[in-house]
Amino acid sequence: MTIQQHLEKLNQLSKQLQPWQGRFNEIQDILSLKKPLLEQVERFNQEEQTLNIAIMGQVKAGKSSFLNALLFNGKPVLPTAATPKTANLTRISYGEKPVLEVEYYTAEEWQDLEQLAQQQGDYDQIKVAKELTTMVKQSGLDVTQVLQQQKQLIEANSLDELMQVLDSYAGNSGQYTPLVKMTRLYLPNEELKGFDIIDTPGMNDPVLSRTEKTKEEMKRCDVVFFLSRASQFLDQSDIELLSSQLPQGGVQKMVLVAAQYDSVIIDDGFNRDSLAECETNVQKRVNRRAETELGKLAEQREQAGRPQVAELLRSLTKPILSSTFAYGFSHWEQSQWDNAMQHTYKELQSLGEEWGDYQFTQADWERIGNFKTLSQEYEQARQNKVQLLEQKKEELLPKAQENLTDKVQALNAMIDQRIHTLNTQDIQQLEQQQKKCEQQIQRISGKLENLINQQINKLQSTTQDITRDLQKGIQQYSQITTHTGTETEERSYEVSTSKWYNPFSWGSTETRYRSYTTTYEYLNASDAVEQVSQYARDCTVDIQYHFNDLVRPSQLKLELRKALVDELNTSSQNFDPKQFKNTLDRVINQLDLPELDLDIGNPSELISRNFNGQVRSSSDIQQLKQQLNQSLQKIFEMLSQRFKTSSQDLQHSLEQTRDSLMQTLIAGLEQELQQVRQDFAEKQKTLEEYQQLKKILA
């Protein structure tokens, strides 16, 4: 079969299934297969095909800085330092002249954000909605008038002019930024001909409509550079993205980048004796993490019958460590360095002092930046454009057939259930069965209530345990190493140069110098900053691990389905569980269950603004120690409060899920029963129609 024949089959199925759409929810799943497949086929039918290269990662993973360095030699074309509230997707394409295309939220999407902003809670979605609506109020814009445009084209005479315009629509404080969902840049850059570069906001974007736009764009992507911060390499959010989104989207090539390499060198360097030892340690740690986590994912995908996805994941087990800042230190004039680069440079120089006044060299910056390797990967993807697109084209038909088979099987199962019901029962029996099933659902809900109560109790216990650990950690992290330094001082002294045989020299002297070396003890302010930062990082990772391990949506759904099967299978002999299992199982799969993400920002600012460099005087040393303890205490209080609030929000979400589940399940049953009532009204005719429908699907 060719792809065209498969499309014709989908067309025929769409026409034949259209009259049945109101009877089965599963039919809509089949009808929805046609549009994305048509888009893919249309793409491959174009004379000039475009290779889509995406830069992905979480918000603040350094994607925009990475792209500015890779494409524009560090020129800040794409606004950096994006926050979750302003992180919009940007697609960069070739154009005859510089043009910015802006896509705004729809009126309905903005209304949803406004309603969300009125809610109470500490969820990121609510906080960002509040921030966006506040930004709009401060901007003084007429929201209705702006959103009515839907899309806006803005032409510029040069790249510099376009950059100034772009900041108003994508910058952190841009006037129009809060209303923008996506931007497209068209640039007269010959390198972009036949290629599109997509700068994504990260799949942890708290704005749902932007996340959906990112998912939609990702389905078209062929090559992905995935950036994970080296200091928190492949954390829970990264793993979730890699496991659930990218490989299934048709990506042909992936490059895993351990970004912001400079930051992890600063974190680890004070515990090492040299730059070489630090780099070796970091590289081993990052590689080990990649091999462990991606190896697990690859094995899972292989067991699930997806060997191609498993192979793609295994190709990522040797990540590329890279630093955009280090590349900039090597290639850009210092006047181009922004504040973040300046700060990082000072931190690294301070670290060099710890290594016996080590001076970073041009070769060091090149190696840490590692852009030569990244550029080679980028150029390799460009050179392999035809091969990658052809490979994707070849996979198009098998994947389309697999998707159709899955959807048809689900529909066939529902048809068989309906036929079984019509052949073995009457409507009165079915209604009795529904009442029994509702009673079973009450028992299922009782089990679920016990399950959730157990998790809530565990949550409360975990909260107490972690809070105690956080408090204990203050003592550990308040210890700061005392360093010994030396300084050399030259002192002058006078020496007589008189000669007894030369009366003219009598009374003359000359100044000579002698060097004196003294030792002193000092504390390094950067050590204290690192203690605070490490304490916050370790505690945050620990909290996130416990929360994510405690409430896993997939595991909770599995427990629900197990409870459903157990209850239905232990029913009386007059009750047929097959009547309702498919319906209830579908409802459970559609449940939206809670997850948790914890972010406390940059805690090192609590101490870095008061101290820097070496602290030598006894009074300053005492003040630094006091400031360190106070900073750790503030972090503890901040984390404890966020942890307590998050625990309460998570508990509330679980309770809402528990309380609404029974109603949701019963509503699904009622919808199914209503359709079966209509079937019984014309039983024989309906049976014949269902047999015809099965022939259509055969």
PDB file of C-alpha atoms in Angstrom, residues 90-246:
ATOM      1  CA  THR A  90       9.607  31.537  17.842  1.00  0.00           C
ATOM      2  CA  ARG A  91      10.049  30.058  14.356  1.00  0.00           C
ATOM      3  CA  ILE A  92      12.920  31.466  12.237  1.00  0.00           C
ATOM      4  CA  SER A  93      12.634  31.106   8.449  1.00  0.00           C
ATOM      5  CA  TYR A  94      14.164  32.569   5.314  1.00  0.00           C
ATOM      6  CA  GLY A  95      12.573  35.703   3.864  1.00  0.00           C
ATOM      7  CA  GLU A  96      13.523  38.269   1.241  1.00  0.00           C
ATOM      8  CA  LYS A  97      13.498  40.975   3.907  1.00  0.00           C
ATOM      9  CA  PRO A  98      13.252  41.107   7.716  1.00  0.00           C
ATOM     10  CA  VAL A  99       9.646  40.511   8.808  1.00  0.00           C
ATOM     11  CA  LEU A 100       8.090  39.726  12.181  1.00  0.00           C
ATOM     12  CA  GLU A 101       4.805  37.800  12.220  1.00  0.00           C
ATOM     13  CA  VAL A 102       2.979  37.887  15.547  1.00  0.00           C
ATOM     14  CA  GLU A 103       0.252  35.421  16.536  1.00  0.00           C
ATOM     15  CA  TYR A 104      -1.894  36.562  19.446  1.00  0.00           C
ATOM     16  CA  TYR A 105      -4.064  34.557  21.811  1.00  0.00           C
ATOM     17  CA  THR A 106      -7.637  34.029  20.698  1.00  0.00           C
ATOM     18  CA  ALA A 107     -10.303  35.897  22.667  1.00  0.00           C
ATOM     19  CA  GLU A 108     -11.378  32.590  24.242  1.00  0.00           C
ATOM     20  CA  GLU A 109      -7.814  31.707  25.290  1.00  0.00           C
ATOM     21  CA  TRP A 110      -7.303  35.110  26.880  1.00  0.00           C
ATOM     22  CA  GLN A 111     -10.640  34.819  28.680  1.00  0.00           C
ATOM     23  CA  ASP A 112      -9.482  31.484  30.123  1.00  0.00           C
ATOM     24  CA  LEU A 113      -6.283  33.172  31.358  1.00  0.00           C
ATOM     25  CA  GLU A 114      -8.275  35.980  32.976  1.00  0.00           C
ATOM     26  CA  GLN A 115     -10.505  33.473  34.749  1.00  0.00           C
ATOM     27  CA  LEU A 116      -7.471  31.521  35.903  1.00  0.00           C
ATOM     28  CA  ALA A 117      -5.943  34.727  37.276  1.00  0.00           C
ATOM     29  CA  GLN A 118      -8.975  35.131  39.550  1.00  0.00           C
ATOM     30  CA  GLN A 119      -8.360  31.794  41.250  1.00  0.00           C
ATOM     31  CA  GLN A 120      -6.451  31.279  44.484  1.00  0.00           C
ATOM     32  CA  GLY A 121      -3.491  28.954  44.842  1.00  0.00           C
ATOM     33  CA  ASP A 122       0.253  28.666  44.432  1.00  0.00           C
ATOM     34  CA  TYR A 123       0.224  26.812  41.111  1.00  0.00           C
ATOM     35  CA  ASP A 124       2.527  28.142  38.389  1.00  0.00           C
ATOM     36  CA  GLN A 125      -0.443  28.332  35.997  1.00  0.00           C
ATOM     37  CA  ILE A 126      -2.290  30.691  38.350  1.00  0.00           C
ATOM     38  CA  LYS A 127       0.790  32.797  39.119  1.00  0.00           C
ATOM     39  CA  VAL A 128       1.667  33.247  35.443  1.00  0.00           C
ATOM     40  CA  ALA A 129      -1.941  34.083  34.548  1.00  0.00           C
ATOM     41  CA  LYS A 130      -1.902  36.774  37.241  1.00  0.00           C
ATOM     42  CA  GLU A 131       1.433  38.127  35.961  1.00  0.00           C
ATOM     43  CA  LEU A 132       0.227  38.263  32.338  1.00  0.00           C
ATOM     44  CA  THR A 133      -3.041  40.005  33.160  1.00  0.00           C
ATOM     45  CA  THR A 134      -1.199  42.478  35.405  1.00  0.00           C
ATOM     46  CA  MET A 135       1.284  43.247  32.600  1.00  0.00           C
ATOM     47  CA  VAL A 136      -1.598  43.943  30.226  1.00  0.00           C
ATOM     48  CA  LYS A 137      -3.252  46.315  32.704  1.00  0.00           C
ATOM     49  CA  GLN A 138       0.013  48.194  33.134  1.00  0.00           C
ATOM     50  CA  SER A 139       0.540  48.406  29.358  1.00  0.00           C
ATOM     51  CA  GLY A 140      -2.724  50.295  28.830  1.00  0.00           C
ATOM     52  CA  LEU A 141      -3.500  48.280  25.679  1.00  0.00           C
ATOM     53  CA  ASP A 142      -6.986  47.740  24.339  1.00  0.00           C
ATOM     54  CA  VAL A 143      -6.992  43.959  24.650  1.00  0.00           C
ATOM     55  CA  THR A 144     -10.017  43.386  22.425  1.00  0.00           C
ATOM     56  CA  GLN A 145      -8.572  45.482  19.627  1.00  0.00           C
ATOM     57  CA  VAL A 146      -5.183  43.751  19.768  1.00  0.00           C
ATOM     58  CA  LEU A 147      -6.575  40.211  19.894  1.00  0.00           C
ATOM     59  CA  GLN A 148      -8.965  40.843  17.021  1.00  0.00           C
ATOM     60  CA  GLN A 149      -5.960  41.026  14.700  1.00  0.00           C
ATOM     61  CA  GLN A 150      -5.101  37.378  15.459  1.00  0.00           C
ATOM     62  CA  LYS A 151      -1.969  37.780  13.300  1.00  0.00           C
ATOM     63  CA  GLN A 152       0.117  40.859  12.568  1.00  0.00           C
ATOM     64  CA  LEU A 153       2.937  41.361  10.034  1.00  0.00           C
ATOM     65  CA  ILE A 154       5.640  43.927  10.833  1.00  0.00           C
ATOM     66  CA  GLU A 155       8.299  44.717   8.224  1.00  0.00           C
ATOM     67  CA  ALA A 156      11.739  46.130   9.028  1.00  0.00           C
ATOM     68  CA  ASN A 157      14.606  47.553   6.987  1.00  0.00           C
ATOM     69  CA  SER A 158      17.382  45.712   8.802  1.00  0.00           C
ATOM     70  CA  LEU A 159      18.050  43.018  11.381  1.00  0.00           C
ATOM     71  CA  ASP A 160      18.903  45.648  14.003  1.00  0.00           C
ATOM     72  CA  GLU A 161      15.585  47.385  13.410  1.00  0.00           C
ATOM     73  CA  LEU A 162      13.772  44.052  13.643  1.00  0.00           C
ATOM     74  CA  MET A 163      15.510  43.299  16.958  1.00  0.00           C
ATOM     75  CA  GLN A 164      14.160  46.528  18.436  1.00  0.00           C
ATOM     76  CA  VAL A 165      10.657  45.652  17.255  1.00  0.00           C
ATOM     77  CA  LEU A 166      10.907  42.050  18.469  1.00  0.00           C
ATOM     78  CA  ASP A 167      11.648  43.121  22.026  1.00  0.00           C
ATOM     79  CA  SER A 168       8.216  44.770  22.227  1.00  0.00           C
ATOM     80  CA  TYR A 169       6.547  41.450  21.349  1.00  0.00           C
ATOM     81  CA  ALA A 170       8.824  38.853  22.962  1.00  0.00           C
ATOM     82  CA  GLY A 171      10.970  40.682  25.526  1.00  0.00           C
ATOM     83  CA  ASN A 172      10.429  40.262  29.268  1.00  0.00           C
ATOM     84  CA  SER A 173       8.905  43.716  29.597  1.00  0.00           C
ATOM     85  CA  GLY A 174       7.579  44.142  26.051  1.00  0.00           C
ATOM     86  CA  GLN A 175       4.317  46.054  25.768  1.00  0.00           C
ATOM     87  CA  TYR A 176       2.624  43.387  23.639  1.00  0.00           C
ATOM     88  CA  THR A 177       4.477  40.356  25.055  1.00  0.00           C
ATOM     89  CA  PRO A 178       1.734  39.162  27.450  1.00  0.00           C
ATOM     90  CA  LEU A 179      -0.771  38.894  24.574  1.00  0.00           C
ATOM     91  CA  VAL A 180       1.549  37.004  22.188  1.00  0.00           C
ATOM     92  CA  LYS A 181       1.322  33.231  21.778  1.00  0.00           C
ATOM     93  CA  MET A 182       3.924  32.757  19.024  1.00  0.00           C
ATOM     94  CA  THR A 183       6.253  34.782  16.805  1.00  0.00           C
ATOM     95  CA  ARG A 184       7.770  34.024  13.381  1.00  0.00           C
ATOM     96  CA  LEU A 185      10.923  35.707  12.099  1.00  0.00           C
ATOM     97  CA  TYR A 186      11.665  35.897   8.374  1.00  0.00           C
ATOM     98  CA  LEU A 187      15.307  36.863   7.774  1.00  0.00           C
ATOM     99  CA  PRO A 188      17.318  37.387   4.543  1.00  0.00           C
ATOM    100  CA  ASN A 189      19.900  34.849   5.717  1.00  0.00           C
ATOM    101  CA  GLU A 190      20.983  32.489   2.926  1.00  0.00           C
ATOM    102  CA  GLU A 191      21.807  29.840   5.528  1.00  0.00           C
ATOM    103  CA  LEU A 192      18.106  29.582   6.364  1.00  0.00           C
ATOM    104  CA  LYS A 193      17.014  28.629   2.848  1.00  0.00           C
ATOM    105  CA  GLY A 194      15.395  25.215   3.109  1.00  0.00           C
ATOM    106  CA  PHE A 195      15.612  25.219   6.923  1.00  0.00           C
ATOM    107  CA  ASP A 196      13.362  26.402   9.747  1.00  0.00           C
ATOM    108  CA  ILE A 197      14.740  26.913  13.272  1.00  0.00           C
ATOM    109  CA  ILE A 198      12.251  26.670  16.133  1.00  0.00           C
ATOM    110  CA  ASP A 199      13.047  28.222  19.516  1.00  0.00           C
ATOM    111  CA  THR A 200      10.586  26.590  21.909  1.00  0.00           C
ATOM    112  CA  PRO A 201       9.506  27.966  25.305  1.00  0.00           C
ATOM    113  CA  GLY A 202       9.845  24.581  26.977  1.00  0.00           C
ATOM    114  CA  MET A 203       7.217  21.963  27.640  1.00  0.00           C
ATOM    115  CA  ASN A 204       7.050  23.071  31.260  1.00  0.00           C
ATOM    116  CA  ASP A 205       5.353  26.250  30.024  1.00  0.00           C
ATOM    117  CA  PRO A 206       2.555  26.909  32.544  1.00  0.00           C
ATOM    118  CA  VAL A 207       0.300  28.500  29.870  1.00  0.00           C
ATOM    119  CA  LEU A 208      -1.747  25.645  28.391  1.00  0.00           C
ATOM    120  CA  SER A 209      -2.519  27.280  25.023  1.00  0.00           C
ATOM    121  CA  ARG A 210       1.203  27.957  24.445  1.00  0.00           C
ATOM    122  CA  THR A 211       2.049  24.370  25.386  1.00  0.00           C
ATOM    123  CA  GLU A 212      -0.478  23.107  22.843  1.00  0.00           C
ATOM    124  CA  LYS A 213       1.069  25.381  20.200  1.00  0.00           C
ATOM    125  CA  THR A 214       4.515  23.979  21.056  1.00  0.00           C
ATOM    126  CA  LYS A 215       3.238  20.389  20.766  1.00  0.00           C
ATOM    127  CA  GLU A 216       1.658  21.242  17.415  1.00  0.00           C
ATOM    128  CA  GLU A 217       4.922  22.691  16.124  1.00  0.00           C
ATOM    129  CA  MET A 218       6.966  19.795  17.493  1.00  0.00           C
ATOM    130  CA  LYS A 219       4.973  17.300  15.420  1.00  0.00           C
ATOM    131  CA  ARG A 220       6.602  18.879  12.344  1.00  0.00           C
ATOM    132  CA  CYS A 221      10.155  18.763  13.684  1.00  0.00           C
ATOM    133  CA  ASP A 222      12.850  16.537  12.202  1.00  0.00           C
ATOM    134  CA  VAL A 223      15.939  17.403  14.254  1.00  0.00           C
ATOM    135  CA  VAL A 224      16.017  18.422  17.923  1.00  0.00           C
ATOM    136  CA  PHE A 225      18.796  19.939  20.006  1.00  0.00           C
ATOM    137  CA  PHE A 226      17.629  19.170  23.537  1.00  0.00           C
ATOM    138  CA  LEU A 227      19.185  21.418  26.193  1.00  0.00           C
ATOM    139  CA  SER A 228      19.310  20.291  29.815  1.00  0.00           C
ATOM    140  CA  ARG A 229      21.035  22.419  32.425  1.00  0.00           C
ATOM    141  CA  ALA A 230      24.279  20.690  33.408  1.00  0.00           C
ATOM    142  CA  SER A 231      23.774  21.648  37.066  1.00  0.00           C
ATOM    143  CA  GLN A 232      20.435  19.751  37.154  1.00  0.00           C
ATOM    144  CA  PHE A 233      21.070  17.417  34.263  1.00  0.00           C
ATOM    145  CA  LEU A 234      18.092  15.335  33.090  1.00  0.00           C
ATOM    146  CA  ASP A 235      15.868  16.186  36.032  1.00  0.00           C
ATOM    147  CA  GLN A 236      12.298  14.892  36.361  1.00  0.00           C
ATOM    148  CA  SER A 237      10.826  17.430  33.921  1.00  0.00           C
ATOM    149  CA  ASP A 238      13.454  16.629  31.270  1.00  0.00           C
ATOM    150  CA  ILE A 239      12.833  12.890  31.608  1.00  0.00           C
ATOM    151  CA  GLU A 240       9.071  13.393  31.334  1.00  0.00           C
ATOM    152  CA  LEU A 241       9.529  15.398  28.134  1.00  0.00           C
ATOM    153  CA  LEU A 242      11.925  12.911  26.584  1.00  0.00           C
ATOM    154  CA  SER A 243       9.726   9.943  27.507  1.00  0.00           C
ATOM    155  CA  SER A 244       6.323  11.289  26.500  1.00  0.00           C
ATOM    156  CA  GLN A 245       6.736  13.886  23.757  1.00  0.00           C
ATOM    157  CA  LEU A 246       9.738  13.946  21.484  1.00  0.00           C
TER     158      LEU A 246
END
